[in-house]
mmCIF file of C-alpha atoms in Angstrom:
data_model
loop_
_atom_site.group_PDB
_atom_site.id
_atom_site.type_symbol
_atom_site.label_atom_id
_atom_site.label_comp_id
_atom_site.label_asym_id
_atom_site.label_seq_id
_atom_site.Cartn_x
_atom_site.Cartn_y
_atom_site.Cartn_z
ATOM 1 C CA GLY P 1 6.902 -4.463 16.108
ATOM 2 C CA ASN P 2 7.737 -2.927 12.786
ATOM 3 C CA SER P 3 6.900 0.688 12.098
ATOM 4 C CA VAL P 4 7.525 3.379 9.514
ATOM 5 C CA THR P 5 7.558 7.093 10.243
ATOM 6 C CA GLN P 6 7.511 9.684 7.508
ATOM 7 C CA MET P 7 7.226 13.418 7.553
ATOM 8 C CA GLU P 8 3.754 14.845 7.613
ATOM 9 C CA GLY P 9 2.560 16.910 4.745
ATOM 10 C CA PRO P 10 1.372 18.597 2.856
ATOM 11 C CA VAL P 11 4.590 19.610 1.194
ATOM 12 C CA THR P 12 4.079 22.446 -1.268
ATOM 13 C CA LEU P 13 6.787 23.208 -3.782
ATOM 14 C CA SER P 14 7.319 25.185 -6.941
ATOM 15 C CA GLU P 15 8.152 23.419 -10.171
ATOM 16 C CA GLU P 16 11.862 22.563 -10.514
ATOM 17 C CA ALA P 17 12.398 22.708 -6.751
ATOM 18 C CA PHE P 18 14.258 19.997 -4.841
ATOM 19 C CA LEU P 19 12.104 17.501 -2.977
ATOM 20 C CA THR P 20 13.037 15.487 0.096
ATOM 21 C CA ILE P 21 10.626 13.306 2.051
ATOM 22 C CA ASN P 22 12.085 11.798 5.192
ATOM 23 C CA CYS P 23 11.358 8.213 6.162
ATOM 24 C CA THR P 24 12.688 6.257 9.117
ATOM 25 C CA TYR P 25 11.829 2.749 10.164
ATOM 26 C CA THR P 26 11.926 0.367 13.078
ATOM 27 C CA ALA P 27 12.359 -3.305 12.282
ATOM 28 C CA THR P 28 14.433 -6.269 13.298
ATOM 29 C CA GLY P 29 16.854 -7.762 10.843
ATOM 30 C CA TYR P 30 17.130 -6.462 7.310
ATOM 31 C CA PRO P 31 13.800 -5.414 5.883
ATOM 32 C CA SER P 32 13.160 -4.525 2.268
ATOM 33 C CA LEU P 33 12.200 -0.871 1.831
ATOM 34 C CA PHE P 34 9.808 0.674 -0.656
ATOM 35 C CA TRP P 35 8.401 3.970 -1.806
ATOM 36 C CA TYR P 36 4.900 3.868 -3.271
ATOM 37 C CA VAL P 37 3.146 6.759 -5.010
ATOM 38 C CA GLN P 38 -0.576 7.390 -5.171
ATOM 39 C CA TYR P 39 -1.755 9.805 -7.835
ATOM 40 C CA PRO P 40 -5.173 11.417 -7.372
ATOM 41 C CA GLY P 41 -7.979 8.912 -7.723
ATOM 42 C CA GLU P 42 -5.669 5.979 -8.298
ATOM 43 C CA GLY P 43 -4.239 3.033 -6.430
ATOM 44 C CA LEU P 44 -0.691 2.773 -5.167
ATOM 45 C CA GLN P 45 2.158 2.159 -7.570
ATOM 46 C CA LEU P 46 5.633 1.049 -6.671
ATOM 47 C CA LEU P 47 8.030 3.945 -7.227
ATOM 48 C CA LEU P 48 11.292 2.358 -6.126
ATOM 49 C CA LYS P 49 12.708 -0.180 -3.723
ATOM 50 C CA ALA P 50 15.902 -1.341 -2.005
ATOM 51 C CA THR P 51 16.455 -4.744 -0.502
ATOM 52 C CA LYS P 52 19.731 -4.405 1.400
ATOM 53 C CA ALA P 53 21.857 -1.845 3.175
ATOM 54 C CA ASP P 54 23.464 0.849 0.968
ATOM 55 C CA ASP P 55 21.294 -0.093 -2.013
ATOM 56 C CA LYS P 56 19.972 2.884 -3.929
ATOM 57 C CA GLY P 57 16.586 2.624 -5.576
ATOM 58 C CA SER P 58 15.794 4.995 -8.404
ATOM 59 C CA ASN P 59 12.967 5.625 -10.840
ATOM 60 C CA LYS P 60 11.487 8.609 -12.709
ATOM 61 C CA GLY P 61 14.183 10.903 -11.306
ATOM 62 C CA PHE P 62 13.460 9.862 -7.711
ATOM 63 C CA GLU P 63 16.126 8.251 -5.538
ATOM 64 C CA ALA P 64 16.332 6.736 -2.079
ATOM 65 C CA THR P 65 19.234 5.035 -0.321
ATOM 66 C CA TYR P 66 18.834 2.286 2.281
ATOM 67 C CA ARG P 67 20.755 3.529 5.323
ATOM 68 C CA LYS P 68 21.031 0.814 7.932
ATOM 69 C CA GLU P 69 23.026 2.952 10.362
ATOM 70 C CA THR P 70 20.330 5.618 10.550
ATOM 71 C CA THR P 71 17.408 3.278 9.733
ATOM 72 C CA SER P 72 16.310 5.684 7.035
ATOM 73 C CA PHE P 73 15.137 5.626 3.428
ATOM 74 C CA HIS P 74 14.650 9.269 2.453
ATOM 75 C CA LEU P 75 13.112 10.025 -0.933
ATOM 76 C CA GLU P 76 14.662 12.752 -3.096
ATOM 77 C CA LYS P 77 14.096 14.332 -6.470
ATOM 78 C CA GLY P 78 16.247 17.087 -7.848
ATOM 79 C CA SER P 79 13.663 18.939 -9.941
ATOM 80 C CA VAL P 80 9.977 18.250 -9.424
ATOM 81 C CA GLN P 81 7.219 18.717 -11.963
ATOM 82 C CA VAL P 82 3.530 19.456 -11.525
ATOM 83 C CA SER P 83 2.869 15.830 -12.497
ATOM 84 C CA ASP P 84 4.727 14.697 -9.346
ATOM 85 C CA SER P 85 1.852 15.965 -7.214
ATOM 86 C CA ALA P 86 0.723 12.879 -5.330
ATOM 87 C CA VAL P 87 0.786 11.119 -1.981
ATOM 88 C CA TYR P 88 4.004 9.228 -1.264
ATOM 89 C CA PHE P 89 4.165 6.247 1.095
ATOM 90 C CA CYS P 90 7.242 4.717 2.608
ATOM 91 C CA ALA P 91 6.881 1.031 3.476
ATOM 92 C CA LEU P 92 8.822 -2.008 4.571
ATOM 93 C CA ILE P 93 8.617 -5.785 4.496
ATOM 94 C CA LYS P 94 10.654 -7.433 7.193
ATOM 95 C CA ALA P 95 13.104 -10.142 6.290
ATOM 96 C CA ALA P 96 11.349 -13.463 5.653
ATOM 97 C CA GLY P 97 8.079 -11.641 6.043
ATOM 98 C CA ASN P 98 4.890 -11.131 4.159
ATOM 99 C CA LYS P 99 3.281 -7.936 5.350
ATOM 100 C CA LEU P 100 3.862 -4.432 4.059
ATOM 101 C CA THR P 101 4.002 -1.898 6.875
ATOM 102 C CA PHE P 102 3.247 1.627 5.668
ATOM 103 C CA GLY P 103 4.014 5.062 6.922
ATOM 104 C CA GLY P 104 1.230 7.617 7.152
ATOM 105 C CA GLY P 105 1.846 9.080 3.699
ATOM 106 C CA THR P 106 3.074 12.514 2.630
ATOM 107 C CA ARG P 107 1.035 14.630 0.272
ATOM 108 C CA VAL P 108 3.132 16.627 -2.179
ATOM 109 C CA LEU P 109 1.716 19.513 -4.176
ATOM 110 C CA VAL P 110 3.836 21.027 -6.952
ATOM 111 C CA LYS P 111 2.709 24.386 -8.239
ATOM 112 C CA PRO P 112 3.592 25.776 -11.701
ATOM 113 C CA GLU M 1 -1.725 -6.396 -18.839
ATOM 114 C CA ALA M 2 -0.853 -7.333 -15.267
ATOM 115 C CA GLN M 3 -3.444 -5.901 -12.966
ATOM 116 C CA VAL M 4 -5.507 -6.104 -9.822
ATOM 117 C CA THR M 5 -9.178 -5.317 -10.375
ATOM 118 C CA GLN M 6 -11.514 -4.220 -7.626
ATOM 119 C CA ASN M 7 -15.232 -3.631 -7.828
ATOM 120 C CA PRO M 8 -17.064 -1.472 -7.187
ATOM 121 C CA ARG M 9 -14.999 1.718 -7.220
ATOM 122 C CA TYR M 10 -17.575 3.603 -5.193
ATOM 123 C CA LEU M 11 -20.243 2.317 -2.835
ATOM 124 C CA ILE M 12 -22.686 4.018 -0.504
ATOM 125 C CA THR M 13 -24.634 1.703 1.763
ATOM 126 C CA VAL M 14 -26.643 1.712 4.956
ATOM 127 C CA THR M 15 -25.639 0.369 8.331
ATOM 128 C CA GLY M 16 -26.162 -3.372 8.643
ATOM 129 C CA LYS M 17 -26.607 -4.197 4.954
ATOM 130 C CA LYS M 18 -24.169 -6.921 3.964
ATOM 131 C CA LEU M 19 -21.827 -6.108 1.110
ATOM 132 C CA THR M 20 -18.961 -7.684 -0.802
ATOM 133 C CA VAL M 21 -16.087 -5.967 -2.532
ATOM 134 C CA THR M 22 -14.508 -8.159 -5.174
ATOM 135 C CA CYS M 23 -10.821 -8.384 -6.026
ATOM 136 C CA SER M 24 -9.208 -10.302 -8.851
ATOM 137 C CA GLN M 25 -5.602 -10.543 -10.043
ATOM 138 C CA ASN M 26 -4.238 -11.998 -13.276
ATOM 139 C CA MET M 27 -0.611 -12.492 -12.259
ATOM 140 C CA ASN M 28 -0.917 -15.899 -10.580
ATOM 141 C CA HIS M 29 0.271 -14.403 -7.296
ATOM 142 C CA GLU M 30 0.069 -16.464 -4.154
ATOM 143 C CA TYR M 31 -0.212 -13.592 -1.715
ATOM 144 C CA MET M 32 -3.209 -11.266 -1.591
ATOM 145 C CA SER M 33 -4.290 -8.766 1.004
ATOM 146 C CA TRP M 34 -6.782 -6.064 1.843
ATOM 147 C CA TYR M 35 -5.938 -2.646 3.271
ATOM 148 C CA ARG M 36 -7.942 0.305 4.398
ATOM 149 C CA GLN M 37 -6.628 3.819 4.024
ATOM 150 C CA ASP M 38 -7.634 6.515 6.463
ATOM 151 C CA PRO M 39 -6.282 10.073 6.712
ATOM 152 C CA GLY M 40 -3.109 10.266 8.780
ATOM 153 C CA LEU M 41 -3.033 6.511 9.373
ATOM 154 C CA GLY M 42 -1.588 5.338 6.075
ATOM 155 C CA LEU M 43 -2.662 1.886 4.962
ATOM 156 C CA ARG M 44 -3.535 -0.752 7.493
ATOM 157 C CA GLN M 45 -3.837 -4.400 6.642
ATOM 158 C CA ILE M 46 -7.229 -5.998 7.247
ATOM 159 C CA TYR M 47 -6.704 -9.601 6.124
ATOM 160 C CA TYR M 48 -4.259 -11.471 3.997
ATOM 161 C CA SER M 49 -4.010 -14.790 2.217
ATOM 162 C CA MET M 50 -0.866 -16.697 1.431
ATOM 163 C CA ASN M 51 -2.599 -19.117 -0.910
ATOM 164 C CA VAL M 52 -5.906 -20.803 -1.691
ATOM 165 C CA GLU M 53 -7.850 -21.620 1.491
ATOM 166 C CA VAL M 54 -5.159 -19.937 3.633
ATOM 167 C CA THR M 55 -6.221 -16.641 5.192
ATOM 168 C CA ASP M 56 -5.225 -14.780 8.315
ATOM 169 C CA LYS M 57 -5.973 -11.603 10.206
ATOM 170 C CA GLY M 58 -4.028 -8.443 9.647
ATOM 171 C CA ASP M 59 -3.910 -5.452 11.949
ATOM 172 C CA VAL M 60 -7.565 -4.375 11.794
ATOM 173 C CA PRO M 61 -9.730 -7.421 11.017
ATOM 174 C CA GLU M 62 -12.756 -6.662 13.194
ATOM 175 C CA GLY M 63 -15.975 -6.426 11.201
ATOM 176 C CA TYR M 64 -14.534 -8.019 8.057
ATOM 177 C CA LYS M 65 -14.396 -11.457 6.493
ATOM 178 C CA VAL M 66 -12.524 -12.805 3.486
ATOM 179 C CA SER M 67 -12.355 -15.993 1.485
ATOM 180 C CA ARG M 68 -9.869 -17.467 -0.958
ATOM 181 C CA LYS M 69 -11.491 -20.252 -2.901
ATOM 182 C CA GLU M 70 -9.540 -19.550 -6.072
ATOM 183 C CA LYS M 71 -6.034 -18.209 -6.481
ATOM 184 C CA ARG M 72 -7.093 -15.172 -8.499
ATOM 185 C CA ASN M 73 -9.975 -13.948 -6.311
ATOM 186 C CA PHE M 74 -10.004 -12.527 -2.804
ATOM 187 C CA PRO M 75 -13.322 -10.881 -1.899
ATOM 188 C CA LEU M 76 -13.780 -8.695 1.170
ATOM 189 C CA ILE M 77 -17.063 -9.173 3.003
ATOM 190 C CA LEU M 78 -18.687 -6.802 5.450
ATOM 191 C CA GLU M 79 -21.475 -8.779 7.097
ATOM 192 C CA SER M 80 -22.944 -5.823 8.982
ATOM 193 C CA PRO M 81 -21.252 -2.580 7.947
ATOM 194 C CA SER M 82 -21.022 0.281 10.381
ATOM 195 C CA PRO M 83 -20.152 3.970 9.832
ATOM 196 C CA ASN M 84 -16.633 3.448 11.239
ATOM 197 C CA GLN M 85 -15.938 1.251 8.233
ATOM 198 C CA THR M 86 -16.305 4.221 5.924
ATOM 199 C CA SER M 87 -12.917 4.277 4.260
ATOM 200 C CA LEU M 88 -10.908 3.760 1.089
ATOM 201 C CA TYR M 89 -10.120 0.083 0.552
ATOM 202 C CA PHE M 90 -7.325 -1.427 -1.504
ATOM 203 C CA CYS M 91 -6.684 -4.956 -2.589
ATOM 204 C CA ALA M 92 -3.105 -5.987 -3.351
ATOM 205 C CA SER M 93 -1.311 -9.044 -4.630
ATOM 206 C CA SER M 94 2.316 -10.077 -4.705
ATOM 207 C CA LEU M 95 4.553 -12.962 -5.569
ATOM 208 C CA TRP M 96 5.891 -15.012 -2.707
ATOM 209 C CA ALA M 97 9.513 -15.770 -3.499
ATOM 210 C CA GLY M 98 12.503 -16.820 -1.450
ATOM 211 C CA GLY M 99 10.593 -16.707 1.816
ATOM 212 C CA ARG M 100 9.465 -13.142 1.468
ATOM 213 C CA ASN M 101 7.029 -11.005 -0.403
ATOM 214 C CA THR M 102 8.088 -9.148 -3.481
ATOM 215 C CA GLU M 103 6.591 -6.020 -5.016
ATOM 216 C CA ALA M 104 2.901 -5.541 -4.249
ATOM 217 C CA PHE M 105 0.461 -4.580 -7.001
ATOM 218 C CA PHE M 106 -2.562 -2.587 -5.927
ATOM 219 C CA GLY M 107 -6.069 -2.247 -7.237
ATOM 220 C CA GLN M 108 -7.646 1.127 -7.987
ATOM 221 C CA GLY M 109 -9.417 1.289 -4.667
ATOM 222 C CA THR M 110 -13.010 1.162 -3.442
ATOM 223 C CA ARG M 111 -14.392 4.166 -1.648
ATOM 224 C CA LEU M 112 -17.019 2.922 0.793
ATOM 225 C CA THR M 113 -19.420 5.151 2.679
ATOM 226 C CA VAL M 114 -21.660 3.616 5.353
ATOM 227 C CA VAL M 115 -24.518 5.856 6.488
#
């Protein structure tokens, strides 16, 4: 079946540091890949997405590239802010599918 | 404003007392689903619905029921809640296009405690 594996947290960083959260997936065909963010006390919001190999999703300074050869979709941000403190979820929808499969989530804490 | 609305946000109940968590979306989406979020397990799908009167089990359906009588509403029903259903619950909706789901919109969540 489909699965998503992401690095465990918490990840603690200082402001302006570089952030990477690793995400790898197992799926047949060509799934669509997503990063969702959950700020404290809120629901999940779509951060970025990519629907085919080599696509790069980007939003709010975050980027992730769909790497078919390594089945990965790592999230990066060059300079984090305190407001980026949240839980980040990697997820996929398989081709011609309807269900989001989530990774376990990675909590990120950015300190001033 | 496009949104998914869940109620209540917080609920403490006793074992065996039936409860319903409501979910409503205003985006005319066909697809709706319920997830539970537990530490270290991410989000797991409980039930989903691809349209009115069409529902199906997700990964963890035991102990839950749903209904989809109208396109906008998708309530989650716990007929006899147990402590292992203490969790954070999210409703989500998405547009079904081109044979696959598009971006999912999530509600604010319902934190349920069963004592």
